[in-house]
Amino acid sequence: MGLLDKRFESENIVITTVEDVLNWARLSSLWMMQFGLACCAIEMMAASASHFDIMRFGVIPRSTPRQADLMIVAGTVTLKMASRVKRLYEQMAEPKYVISMGSCANCGGPYWEHGYHVLKGVDRVIPVDVYVPGCPPRPEALLEGIIKLREKIRRESLVKKKLPPVYVEEK
Amino acid sequence: MQASEIYERIKSKFEDAIVEFKADAIVEPYLEVKPDKVKDICEFLRDEPDLAFDYLMCLSGVDYGDGTLGVVYHIYSMKHGHRFVLKVKVSVNDPVVQSVESVWKSADWHEREAYDMFGIIFEGHPDLRRILMPYDWPEGSYPLRKDFQVPEFYNGMKVPY
């Protein structure tokens, strides 16, 4: 952290910047809005379970948007659901982040051409911070998405503009 | 009971309602009947003790692409273990079929789905509204019709890729 850190005799003083503390707090407790839309939700549930243990990143599922910092859009966003997703996003308190999980939420996935009922990418209604590709992505991919989001929040600034979206690379 | 025997039973009572019986159809034989007689035939099939079709396995809508829409009924008898396929065809300009909701309750949502996707009107259905598409989906727009075009926008959201 700062240059003066650990330069004082007392153990009770740590010196840093407001930005760093805020970012550290935000990235360490990314409470997520828990809702699943399709098969990606199964992988999200697997990521929340003991084997992958998403809680070690401070991601706790919350049942209300008022308590959530992070929305994981896990699955196919239908046109019918899109307005609900938008409303839930609007009900979340700032600062709020969105992970688009899976090909459907990224760009429409297998429904891109003949999906009369599918929104071709959730970024048409809400701003997305991290895109996780896969159909569905494995829990590891979602975890990497969380890590990417944490890195992004770590680089955030109080005064500068919001950072552009990042992508988890397909392997 | 074999399909041909079931057909003979229907024929003996509803001679004038039959359009075509295809015994050598691919997969399984079917009987095409007139759309304004289908409810009576279904009631007959359900209530006769030796037929006893007590289970509507599936009710599907079809667009044949040549200006005709169809409804296909796959029915089964739990009691006797036999099955049968009924079909009706209607013009796309006047797609009215009798509802069989009063015969088998499971037809309720199936008919709503066929209405939602193909615009087939089921006469006598107690609650014929869209079931899958949003209620504010454009009137007269049925997604599984062959001539369906995806709308450019829905509630301000761009729909095509």
PDB file of N, CA and C in Angstrom, chain A residues 43-144:
ATOM      1  N   GLU A  43     -24.387 -24.520 -13.233  1.00  0.00           N
ATOM      2  CA  GLU A  43     -22.945 -24.358 -13.020  1.00  0.00           C
ATOM      3  C   GLU A  43     -22.678 -23.317 -11.938  1.00  0.00           C
ATOM      4  N   MET A  44     -23.532 -22.301 -11.898  1.00  0.00           N
ATOM      5  CA  MET A  44     -23.381 -21.286 -10.857  1.00  0.00           C
ATOM      6  C   MET A  44     -23.618 -21.911  -9.482  1.00  0.00           C
ATOM      7  N   MET A  45     -24.631 -22.788  -9.404  1.00  0.00           N
ATOM      8  CA  MET A  45     -24.890 -23.480  -8.136  1.00  0.00           C
ATOM      9  C   MET A  45     -23.707 -24.358  -7.765  1.00  0.00           C
ATOM     10  N   ALA A  46     -23.124 -25.026  -8.771  1.00  0.00           N
ATOM     11  CA  ALA A  46     -21.957 -25.855  -8.504  1.00  0.00           C
ATOM     12  C   ALA A  46     -20.807 -24.992  -7.994  1.00  0.00           C
ATOM     13  N   ALA A  47     -20.673 -23.797  -8.572  1.00  0.00           N
ATOM     14  CA  ALA A  47     -19.618 -22.888  -8.117  1.00  0.00           C
ATOM     15  C   ALA A  47     -19.861 -22.444  -6.679  1.00  0.00           C
ATOM     16  N   SER A  48     -21.140 -22.360  -6.287  1.00  0.00           N
ATOM     17  CA  SER A  48     -21.451 -21.938  -4.913  1.00  0.00           C
ATOM     18  C   SER A  48     -21.274 -23.076  -3.915  1.00  0.00           C
ATOM     19  N   ALA A  49     -21.276 -24.317  -4.397  1.00  0.00           N
ATOM     20  CA  ALA A  49     -21.218 -25.453  -3.483  1.00  0.00           C
ATOM     21  C   ALA A  49     -19.790 -25.688  -3.003  1.00  0.00           C
ATOM     22  N   SER A  50     -19.639 -26.676  -2.134  1.00  0.00           N
ATOM     23  CA  SER A  50     -18.390 -26.797  -1.381  1.00  0.00           C
ATOM     24  C   SER A  50     -17.168 -27.073  -2.255  1.00  0.00           C
ATOM     25  N   HIS A  51     -17.337 -27.775  -3.366  1.00  0.00           N
ATOM     26  CA  HIS A  51     -16.171 -28.156  -4.156  1.00  0.00           C
ATOM     27  C   HIS A  51     -15.459 -26.936  -4.739  1.00  0.00           C
ATOM     28  N   PHE A  52     -16.233 -25.991  -5.248  1.00  0.00           N
ATOM     29  CA  PHE A  52     -15.613 -24.797  -5.845  1.00  0.00           C
ATOM     30  C   PHE A  52     -15.651 -23.600  -4.902  1.00  0.00           C
ATOM     31  N   ASP A  53     -16.644 -23.573  -4.017  1.00  0.00           N
ATOM     32  CA  ASP A  53     -16.652 -22.651  -2.880  1.00  0.00           C
ATOM     33  C   ASP A  53     -16.440 -21.201  -3.279  1.00  0.00           C
ATOM     34  N   ILE A  54     -17.444 -20.637  -3.931  1.00  0.00           N
ATOM     35  CA  ILE A  54     -17.338 -19.256  -4.417  1.00  0.00           C
ATOM     36  C   ILE A  54     -17.245 -18.271  -3.254  1.00  0.00           C
ATOM     37  N   MET A  55     -17.624 -18.711  -2.045  1.00  0.00           N
ATOM     38  CA  MET A  55     -17.629 -17.801  -0.907  1.00  0.00           C
ATOM     39  C   MET A  55     -16.226 -17.395  -0.467  1.00  0.00           C
ATOM     40  N   ARG A  56     -15.207 -18.156  -0.897  1.00  0.00           N
ATOM     41  CA  ARG A  56     -13.847 -17.752  -0.511  1.00  0.00           C
ATOM     42  C   ARG A  56     -13.455 -16.439  -1.177  1.00  0.00           C
ATOM     43  N   PHE A  57     -14.202 -16.013  -2.203  1.00  0.00           N
ATOM     44  CA  PHE A  57     -13.973 -14.695  -2.796  1.00  0.00           C
ATOM     45  C   PHE A  57     -14.916 -13.649  -2.216  1.00  0.00           C
ATOM     46  N   GLY A  58     -15.619 -14.017  -1.158  1.00  0.00           N
ATOM     47  CA  GLY A  58     -16.538 -13.065  -0.541  1.00  0.00           C
ATOM     48  C   GLY A  58     -17.845 -12.932  -1.281  1.00  0.00           C
ATOM     49  N   VAL A  59     -18.115 -13.880  -2.166  1.00  0.00           N
ATOM     50  CA  VAL A  59     -19.357 -13.818  -2.934  1.00  0.00           C
ATOM     51  C   VAL A  59     -20.436 -14.594  -2.182  1.00  0.00           C
ATOM     52  N   ILE A  60     -21.375 -13.851  -1.606  1.00  0.00           N
ATOM     53  CA  ILE A  60     -22.442 -14.494  -0.849  1.00  0.00           C
ATOM     54  C   ILE A  60     -23.745 -14.284  -1.603  1.00  0.00           C
ATOM     55  N   PRO A  61     -24.496 -15.343  -1.832  1.00  0.00           N
ATOM     56  CA  PRO A  61     -25.777 -15.160  -2.523  1.00  0.00           C
ATOM     57  C   PRO A  61     -26.782 -14.407  -1.657  1.00  0.00           C
ATOM     58  N   ARG A  62     -27.404 -13.406  -2.231  1.00  0.00           N
ATOM     59  CA  ARG A  62     -28.453 -12.651  -1.532  1.00  0.00           C
ATOM     60  C   ARG A  62     -29.744 -12.794  -2.320  1.00  0.00           C
ATOM     61  N   SER A  63     -30.855 -12.769  -1.600  1.00  0.00           N
ATOM     62  CA  SER A  63     -32.135 -12.990  -2.273  1.00  0.00           C
ATOM     63  C   SER A  63     -32.833 -11.698  -2.655  1.00  0.00           C
ATOM     64  N   THR A  64     -32.216 -10.585  -2.389  1.00  0.00           N
ATOM     65  CA  THR A  64     -32.845  -9.323  -2.763  1.00  0.00           C
ATOM     66  C   THR A  64     -31.824  -8.424  -3.442  1.00  0.00           C
ATOM     67  N   PRO A  65     -32.231  -7.693  -4.451  1.00  0.00           N
ATOM     68  CA  PRO A  65     -31.293  -6.793  -5.132  1.00  0.00           C
ATOM     69  C   PRO A  65     -30.791  -5.668  -4.234  1.00  0.00           C
ATOM     70  N   ARG A  66     -31.547  -5.343  -3.178  1.00  0.00           N
ATOM     71  CA  ARG A  66     -31.137  -4.227  -2.306  1.00  0.00           C
ATOM     72  C   ARG A  66     -29.860  -4.536  -1.540  1.00  0.00           C
ATOM     73  N   GLN A  67     -29.584  -5.820  -1.348  1.00  0.00           N
ATOM     74  CA  GLN A  67     -28.388  -6.199  -0.589  1.00  0.00           C
ATOM     75  C   GLN A  67     -27.265  -6.680  -1.490  1.00  0.00           C
ATOM     76  N   ALA A  68     -27.458  -6.591  -2.794  1.00  0.00           N
ATOM     77  CA  ALA A  68     -26.490  -7.200  -3.702  1.00  0.00           C
ATOM     78  C   ALA A  68     -25.600  -6.152  -4.365  1.00  0.00           C
ATOM     79  N   ASP A  69     -24.337  -6.548  -4.608  1.00  0.00           N
ATOM     80  CA  ASP A  69     -23.398  -5.693  -5.335  1.00  0.00           C
ATOM     81  C   ASP A  69     -23.147  -6.217  -6.733  1.00  0.00           C
ATOM     82  N   LEU A  70     -23.421  -7.489  -6.905  1.00  0.00           N
ATOM     83  CA  LEU A  70     -23.034  -8.157  -8.147  1.00  0.00           C
ATOM     84  C   LEU A  70     -24.220  -8.931  -8.686  1.00  0.00           C
ATOM     85  N   MET A  71     -24.463  -8.764  -9.974  1.00  0.00           N
ATOM     86  CA  MET A  71     -25.506  -9.553 -10.618  1.00  0.00           C
ATOM     87  C   MET A  71     -24.831 -10.507 -11.589  1.00  0.00           C
ATOM     88  N   ILE A  72     -25.050 -11.817 -11.384  1.00  0.00           N
ATOM     89  CA  ILE A  72     -24.538 -12.802 -12.340  1.00  0.00           C
ATOM     90  C   ILE A  72     -25.708 -13.203 -13.217  1.00  0.00           C
ATOM     91  N   VAL A  73     -25.665 -12.786 -14.467  1.00  0.00           N
ATOM     92  CA  VAL A  73     -26.744 -13.152 -15.392  1.00  0.00           C
ATOM     93  C   VAL A  73     -26.392 -14.527 -15.951  1.00  0.00           C
ATOM     94  N   ALA A  74     -26.956 -15.564 -15.333  1.00  0.00           N
ATOM     95  CA  ALA A  74     -26.576 -16.930 -15.662  1.00  0.00           C
ATOM     96  C   ALA A  74     -27.653 -17.560 -16.521  1.00  0.00           C
ATOM     97  N   GLY A  75     -27.537 -17.394 -17.831  1.00  0.00           N
ATOM     98  CA  GLY A  75     -28.445 -18.107 -18.712  1.00  0.00           C
ATOM     99  C   GLY A  75     -29.095 -17.250 -19.773  1.00  0.00           C
ATOM    100  N   THR A  76     -30.060 -17.863 -20.461  1.00  0.00           N
ATOM    101  CA  THR A  76     -30.745 -17.242 -21.582  1.00  0.00           C
ATOM    102  C   THR A  76     -31.659 -16.127 -21.093  1.00  0.00           C
ATOM    103  N   VAL A  77     -31.448 -14.930 -21.588  1.00  0.00           N
ATOM    104  CA  VAL A  77     -32.329 -13.822 -21.229  1.00  0.00           C
ATOM    105  C   VAL A  77     -33.411 -13.727 -22.302  1.00  0.00           C
ATOM    106  N   THR A  78     -34.616 -14.136 -21.970  1.00  0.00           N
ATOM    107  CA  THR A  78     -35.705 -14.004 -22.928  1.00  0.00           C
ATOM    108  C   THR A  78     -36.201 -12.558 -22.922  1.00  0.00           C
ATOM    109  N   LEU A  79     -36.924 -12.212 -23.963  1.00  0.00           N
ATOM    110  CA  LEU A  79     -37.454 -10.849 -24.039  1.00  0.00           C
ATOM    111  C   LEU A  79     -38.380 -10.568 -22.862  1.00  0.00           C
ATOM    112  N   LYS A  80     -39.110 -11.624 -22.467  1.00  0.00           N
ATOM    113  CA  LYS A  80     -40.027 -11.479 -21.338  1.00  0.00           C
ATOM    114  C   LYS A  80     -39.253 -11.203 -20.056  1.00  0.00           C
ATOM    115  N   MET A  81     -38.093 -11.851 -19.903  1.00  0.00           N
ATOM    116  CA  MET A  81     -37.300 -11.717 -18.684  1.00  0.00           C
ATOM    117  C   MET A  81     -36.469 -10.442 -18.703  1.00  0.00           C
ATOM    118  N   ALA A  82     -36.151  -9.934 -19.902  1.00  0.00           N
ATOM    119  CA  ALA A  82     -35.206  -8.824 -20.008  1.00  0.00           C
ATOM    120  C   ALA A  82     -35.657  -7.608 -19.210  1.00  0.00           C
ATOM    121  N   SER A  83     -36.965  -7.315 -19.253  1.00  0.00           N
ATOM    122  CA  SER A  83     -37.439  -6.143 -18.519  1.00  0.00           C
ATOM    123  C   SER A  83     -37.313  -6.375 -17.016  1.00  0.00           C
ATOM    124  N   ARG A  84     -37.473  -7.627 -16.583  1.00  0.00           N
ATOM    125  CA  ARG A  84     -37.308  -7.949 -15.148  1.00  0.00           C
ATOM    126  C   ARG A  84     -35.842  -7.826 -14.743  1.00  0.00           C
ATOM    127  N   VAL A  85     -34.940  -8.314 -15.615  1.00  0.00           N
ATOM    128  CA  VAL A  85     -33.506  -8.215 -15.321  1.00  0.00           C
ATOM    129  C   VAL A  85     -33.120  -6.745 -15.170  1.00  0.00           C
ATOM    130  N   LYS A  86     -33.646  -5.923 -16.067  1.00  0.00           N
ATOM    131  CA  LYS A  86     -33.329  -4.498 -16.026  1.00  0.00           C
ATOM    132  C   LYS A  86     -33.843  -3.881 -14.724  1.00  0.00           C
ATOM    133  N   ARG A  87     -35.069  -4.252 -14.356  1.00  0.00           N
ATOM    134  CA  ARG A  87     -35.631  -3.677 -13.132  1.00  0.00           C
ATOM    135  C   ARG A  87     -34.827  -4.112 -11.910  1.00  0.00           C
ATOM    136  N   LEU A  88     -34.435  -5.392 -11.843  1.00  0.00           N
ATOM    137  CA  LEU A  88     -33.636  -5.883 -10.720  1.00  0.00           C
ATOM    138  C   LEU A  88     -32.311  -5.136 -10.657  1.00  0.00           C
ATOM    139  N   TYR A  89     -31.719  -4.907 -11.834  1.00  0.00           N
ATOM    140  CA  TYR A  89     -30.451  -4.179 -11.864  1.00  0.00           C
ATOM    141  C   TYR A  89     -30.642  -2.767 -11.322  1.00  0.00           C
ATOM    142  N   GLU A  90     -31.741  -2.153 -11.724  1.00  0.00           N
ATOM    143  CA  GLU A  90     -31.986  -0.777 -11.263  1.00  0.00           C
ATOM    144  C   GLU A  90     -32.245  -0.726  -9.758  1.00  0.00           C
ATOM    145  N   GLN A  91     -32.750  -1.808  -9.176  1.00  0.00           N
ATOM    146  CA  GLN A  91     -33.033  -1.822  -7.740  1.00  0.00           C
ATOM    147  C   GLN A  91     -31.776  -2.032  -6.900  1.00  0.00           C
ATOM    148  N   MET A  92     -30.684  -2.473  -7.540  1.00  0.00           N
ATOM    149  CA  MET A  92     -29.447  -2.676  -6.790  1.00  0.00           C
ATOM    150  C   MET A  92     -28.813  -1.327  -6.463  1.00  0.00           C
ATOM    151  N   ALA A  93     -28.157  -1.278  -5.285  1.00  0.00           N
ATOM    152  CA  ALA A  93     -27.527  -0.034  -4.865  1.00  0.00           C
ATOM    153  C   ALA A  93     -26.151   0.099  -5.521  1.00  0.00           C
ATOM    154  N   GLU A  94     -25.743   1.314  -5.823  1.00  0.00           N
ATOM    155  CA  GLU A  94     -24.404   1.561  -6.355  1.00  0.00           C
ATOM    156  C   GLU A  94     -23.377   1.320  -5.247  1.00  0.00           C
ATOM    157  N   PRO A  95     -22.161   0.910  -5.532  1.00  0.00           N
ATOM    158  CA  PRO A  95     -21.677   0.492  -6.840  1.00  0.00           C
ATOM    159  C   PRO A  95     -22.134  -0.923  -7.161  1.00  0.00           C
ATOM    160  N   LYS A  96     -22.466  -1.160  -8.401  1.00  0.00           N
ATOM    161  CA  LYS A  96     -22.983  -2.480  -8.770  1.00  0.00           C
ATOM    162  C   LYS A  96     -22.266  -2.987 -10.013  1.00  0.00           C
ATOM    163  N   TYR A  97     -22.126  -4.283 -10.062  1.00  0.00           N
ATOM    164  CA  TYR A  97     -21.361  -4.914 -11.143  1.00  0.00           C
ATOM    165  C   TYR A  97     -22.183  -6.043 -11.759  1.00  0.00           C
ATOM    166  N   VAL A  98     -21.882  -6.345 -13.013  1.00  0.00           N
ATOM    167  CA  VAL A  98     -22.626  -7.389 -13.718  1.00  0.00           C
ATOM    168  C   VAL A  98     -21.643  -8.342 -14.375  1.00  0.00           C
ATOM    169  N   ILE A  99     -21.846  -9.642 -14.135  1.00  0.00           N
ATOM    170  CA  ILE A  99     -21.113 -10.658 -14.879  1.00  0.00           C
ATOM    171  C   ILE A  99     -22.110 -11.331 -15.811  1.00  0.00           C
ATOM    172  N   SER A 100     -21.793 -11.313 -17.086  1.00  0.00           N
ATOM    173  CA  SER A 100     -22.620 -12.020 -18.056  1.00  0.00           C
ATOM    174  C   SER A 100     -22.034 -13.413 -18.220  1.00  0.00           C
ATOM    175  N   MET A 101     -22.797 -14.425 -17.799  1.00  0.00           N
ATOM    176  CA  MET A 101     -22.250 -15.788 -17.769  1.00  0.00           C
ATOM    177  C   MET A 101     -22.851 -16.610 -18.901  1.00  0.00           C
ATOM    178  N   GLY A 102     -22.006 -17.148 -19.752  1.00  0.00           N
ATOM    179  CA  GLY A 102     -22.462 -18.053 -20.802  1.00  0.00           C
ATOM    180  C   GLY A 102     -22.791 -17.358 -22.110  1.00  0.00           C
ATOM    181  N   SER A 103     -22.810 -18.149 -23.164  1.00  0.00           N
ATOM    182  CA  SER A 103     -22.989 -17.600 -24.506  1.00  0.00           C
ATOM    183  C   SER A 103     -24.342 -16.916 -24.687  1.00  0.00           C
ATOM    184  N   CYS A 104     -25.380 -17.448 -24.054  1.00  0.00           N
ATOM    185  CA  CYS A 104     -26.711 -16.849 -24.225  1.00  0.00           C
ATOM    186  C   CYS A 104     -26.743 -15.420 -23.714  1.00  0.00           C
ATOM    187  N   ALA A 105     -26.225 -15.233 -22.501  1.00  0.00           N
ATOM    188  CA  ALA A 105     -26.249 -13.891 -21.928  1.00  0.00           C
ATOM    189  C   ALA A 105     -25.257 -12.977 -22.653  1.00  0.00           C
ATOM    190  N   ASN A 106     -24.183 -13.562 -23.213  1.00  0.00           N
ATOM    191  CA  ASN A 106     -23.199 -12.742 -23.922  1.00  0.00           C
ATOM    192  C   ASN A 106     -23.749 -12.219 -25.243  1.00  0.00           C
ATOM    193  N   CYS A 107     -24.350 -13.124 -26.031  1.00  0.00           N
ATOM    194  CA  CYS A 107     -24.699 -12.717 -27.396  1.00  0.00           C
ATOM    195  C   CYS A 107     -25.919 -13.444 -27.956  1.00  0.00           C
ATOM    196  N   GLY A 108     -26.624 -14.191 -27.152  1.00  0.00           N
ATOM    197  CA  GLY A 108     -27.765 -14.951 -27.676  1.00  0.00           C
ATOM    198  C   GLY A 108     -27.468 -16.426 -27.820  1.00  0.00           C
ATOM    199  N   GLY A 109     -26.196 -16.780 -27.905  1.00  0.00           N
ATOM    200  CA  GLY A 109     -25.801 -18.187 -27.950  1.00  0.00           C
ATOM    201  C   GLY A 109     -26.445 -18.937 -29.104  1.00  0.00           C
ATOM    202  N   PRO A 110     -26.926 -20.155 -28.858  1.00  0.00           N
ATOM    203  CA  PRO A 110     -27.522 -20.937 -29.948  1.00  0.00           C
ATOM    204  C   PRO A 110     -28.807 -20.335 -30.498  1.00  0.00           C
ATOM    205  N   TYR A 111     -29.352 -19.337 -29.812  1.00  0.00           N
ATOM    206  CA  TYR A 111     -30.607 -18.727 -30.267  1.00  0.00           C
ATOM    207  C   TYR A 111     -30.359 -17.478 -31.112  1.00  0.00           C
ATOM    208  N   TRP A 112     -29.099 -17.280 -31.539  1.00  0.00           N
ATOM    209  CA  TRP A 112     -28.766 -15.982 -32.142  1.00  0.00           C
ATOM    210  C   TRP A 112     -29.551 -15.725 -33.405  1.00  0.00           C
ATOM    211  N   GLU A 113     -29.898 -16.792 -34.160  1.00  0.00           N
ATOM    212  CA  GLU A 113     -30.548 -16.557 -35.451  1.00  0.00           C
ATOM    213  C   GLU A 113     -32.068 -16.759 -35.383  1.00  0.00           C
ATOM    214  N   HIS A 114     -32.500 -17.889 -34.819  1.00  0.00           N
ATOM    215  CA  HIS A 114     -33.916 -18.205 -34.869  1.00  0.00           C
ATOM    216  C   HIS A 114     -34.610 -17.976 -33.533  1.00  0.00           C
ATOM    217  N   GLY A 115     -33.909 -17.387 -32.590  1.00  0.00           N
ATOM    218  CA  GLY A 115     -34.517 -17.173 -31.279  1.00  0.00           C
ATOM    219  C   GLY A 115     -35.392 -15.939 -31.275  1.00  0.00           C
ATOM    220  N   TYR A 116     -36.635 -16.124 -31.662  1.00  0.00           N
ATOM    221  CA  TYR A 116     -37.566 -14.991 -31.687  1.00  0.00           C
ATOM    222  C   TYR A 116     -37.841 -14.451 -30.299  1.00  0.00           C
ATOM    223  N   HIS A 117     -37.535 -15.238 -29.272  1.00  0.00           N
ATOM    224  CA  HIS A 117     -37.903 -14.888 -27.910  1.00  0.00           C
ATOM    225  C   HIS A 117     -36.693 -14.495 -27.065  1.00  0.00           C
ATOM    226  N   VAL A 118     -35.485 -14.479 -27.662  1.00  0.00           N
ATOM    227  CA  VAL A 118     -34.274 -14.298 -26.865  1.00  0.00           C
ATOM    228  C   VAL A 118     -33.636 -12.943 -27.163  1.00  0.00           C
ATOM    229  N   LEU A 119     -33.238 -12.290 -26.077  1.00  0.00           N
ATOM    230  CA  LEU A 119     -32.474 -11.060 -26.204  1.00  0.00           C
ATOM    231  C   LEU A 119     -31.041 -11.442 -26.582  1.00  0.00           C
ATOM    232  N   LYS A 120     -30.523 -10.861 -27.662  1.00  0.00           N
ATOM    233  CA  LYS A 120     -29.213 -11.286 -28.170  1.00  0.00           C
ATOM    234  C   LYS A 120     -28.101 -10.563 -27.416  1.00  0.00           C
ATOM    235  N   GLY A 121     -27.973 -10.909 -26.170  1.00  0.00           N
ATOM    236  CA  GLY A 121     -26.941 -10.299 -25.332  1.00  0.00           C
ATOM    237  C   GLY A 121     -27.559  -9.415 -24.272  1.00  0.00           C
ATOM    238  N   VAL A 122     -27.227  -9.704 -23.008  1.00  0.00           N
ATOM    239  CA  VAL A 122     -27.843  -8.934 -21.916  1.00  0.00           C
ATOM    240  C   VAL A 122     -27.306  -7.501 -21.906  1.00  0.00           C
ATOM    241  N   ASP A 123     -26.167  -7.265 -22.615  1.00  0.00           N
ATOM    242  CA  ASP A 123     -25.618  -5.905 -22.658  1.00  0.00           C
ATOM    243  C   ASP A 123     -26.495  -4.952 -23.468  1.00  0.00           C
ATOM    244  N   ARG A 124     -27.567  -5.469 -24.053  1.00  0.00           N
ATOM    245  CA  ARG A 124     -28.514  -4.567 -24.720  1.00  0.00           C
ATOM    246  C   ARG A 124     -29.424  -3.872 -23.718  1.00  0.00           C
ATOM    247  N   VAL A 125     -29.516  -4.401 -22.491  1.00  0.00           N
ATOM    248  CA  VAL A 125     -30.366  -3.737 -21.497  1.00  0.00           C
ATOM    249  C   VAL A 125     -29.587  -3.242 -20.278  1.00  0.00           C
ATOM    250  N   ILE A 126     -28.512  -3.927 -19.882  1.00  0.00           N
ATOM    251  CA  ILE A 126     -27.743  -3.449 -18.729  1.00  0.00           C
ATOM    252  C   ILE A 126     -26.246  -3.489 -19.074  1.00  0.00           C
ATOM    253  N   PRO A 127     -25.442  -2.599 -18.475  1.00  0.00           N
ATOM    254  CA  PRO A 127     -24.005  -2.610 -18.755  1.00  0.00           C
ATOM    255  C   PRO A 127     -23.314  -3.810 -18.110  1.00  0.00           C
ATOM    256  N   VAL A 128     -22.442  -4.473 -18.870  1.00  0.00           N
ATOM    257  CA  VAL A 128     -21.785  -5.681 -18.382  1.00  0.00           C
ATOM    258  C   VAL A 128     -20.320  -5.379 -18.060  1.00  0.00           C
ATOM    259  N   ASP A 129     -19.818  -5.911 -16.943  1.00  0.00           N
ATOM    260  CA  ASP A 129     -18.425  -5.702 -16.557  1.00  0.00           C
ATOM    261  C   ASP A 129     -17.522  -6.829 -17.014  1.00  0.00           C
ATOM    262  N   VAL A 130     -17.990  -8.064 -16.859  1.00  0.00           N
ATOM    263  CA  VAL A 130     -17.157  -9.202 -17.249  1.00  0.00           C
ATOM    264  C   VAL A 130     -18.003 -10.178 -18.068  1.00  0.00           C
ATOM    265  N   TYR A 131     -17.435 -10.601 -19.189  1.00  0.00           N
ATOM    266  CA  TYR A 131     -18.093 -11.623 -19.995  1.00  0.00           C
ATOM    267  C   TYR A 131     -17.396 -12.960 -19.767  1.00  0.00           C
ATOM    268  N   VAL A 132     -18.180 -13.993 -19.437  1.00  0.00           N
ATOM    269  CA  VAL A 132     -17.624 -15.337 -19.266  1.00  0.00           C
ATOM    270  C   VAL A 132     -18.181 -16.210 -20.397  1.00  0.00           C
ATOM    271  N   PRO A 133     -17.355 -16.648 -21.339  1.00  0.00           N
ATOM    272  CA  PRO A 133     -17.876 -17.481 -22.419  1.00  0.00           C
ATOM    273  C   PRO A 133     -18.013 -18.935 -21.997  1.00  0.00           C
ATOM    274  N   GLY A 134     -18.729 -19.695 -22.797  1.00  0.00           N
ATOM    275  CA  GLY A 134     -18.931 -21.115 -22.503  1.00  0.00           C
ATOM    276  C   GLY A 134     -20.401 -21.465 -22.614  1.00  0.00           C
ATOM    277  N   CYS A 135     -20.664 -22.755 -22.807  1.00  0.00           N
ATOM    278  CA  CYS A 135     -22.060 -23.140 -23.012  1.00  0.00           C
ATOM    279  C   CYS A 135     -22.352 -24.478 -22.351  1.00  0.00           C
ATOM    280  N   PRO A 136     -22.599 -24.543 -21.054  1.00  0.00           N
ATOM    281  CA  PRO A 136     -22.356 -23.451 -20.104  1.00  0.00           C
ATOM    282  C   PRO A 136     -20.900 -23.425 -19.656  1.00  0.00           C
ATOM    283  N   PRO A 137     -20.411 -22.292 -19.123  1.00  0.00           N
ATOM    284  CA  PRO A 137     -19.044 -22.245 -18.605  1.00  0.00           C
ATOM    285  C   PRO A 137     -18.912 -23.142 -17.375  1.00  0.00           C
ATOM    286  N   ARG A 138     -17.769 -23.769 -17.227  1.00  0.00           N
ATOM    287  CA  ARG A 138     -17.558 -24.566 -16.023  1.00  0.00           C
ATOM    288  C   ARG A 138     -17.397 -23.634 -14.814  1.00  0.00           C
ATOM    289  N   PRO A 139     -17.607 -24.165 -13.615  1.00  0.00           N
ATOM    290  CA  PRO A 139     -17.459 -23.311 -12.432  1.00  0.00           C
ATOM    291  C   PRO A 139     -16.113 -22.593 -12.381  1.00  0.00           C
ATOM    292  N   GLU A 140     -15.039 -23.255 -12.850  1.00  0.00           N
ATOM    293  CA  GLU A 140     -13.724 -22.596 -12.861  1.00  0.00           C
ATOM    294  C   GLU A 140     -13.763 -21.324 -13.695  1.00  0.00           C
ATOM    295  N   ALA A 141     -14.486 -21.370 -14.815  1.00  0.00           N
ATOM    296  CA  ALA A 141     -14.574 -20.195 -15.678  1.00  0.00           C
ATOM    297  C   ALA A 141     -15.299 -19.062 -14.969  1.00  0.00           C
ATOM    298  N   LEU A 142     -16.351 -19.427 -14.234  1.00  0.00           N
ATOM    299  CA  LEU A 142     -17.066 -18.397 -13.480  1.00  0.00           C
ATOM    300  C   LEU A 142     -16.160 -17.814 -12.401  1.00  0.00           C
ATOM    301  N   LEU A 143     -15.386 -18.688 -11.750  1.00  0.00           N
ATOM    302  CA  LEU A 143     -14.453 -18.203 -10.725  1.00  0.00           C
ATOM    303  C   LEU A 143     -13.437 -17.253 -11.346  1.00  0.00           C
ATOM    304  N   GLU A 144     -12.982 -17.593 -12.576  1.00  0.00           N
ATOM    305  CA  GLU A 144     -12.040 -16.691 -13.226  1.00  0.00           C
ATOM    306  C   GLU A 144     -12.706 -15.353 -13.538  1.00  0.00           C
TER     307      GLU A 144
END
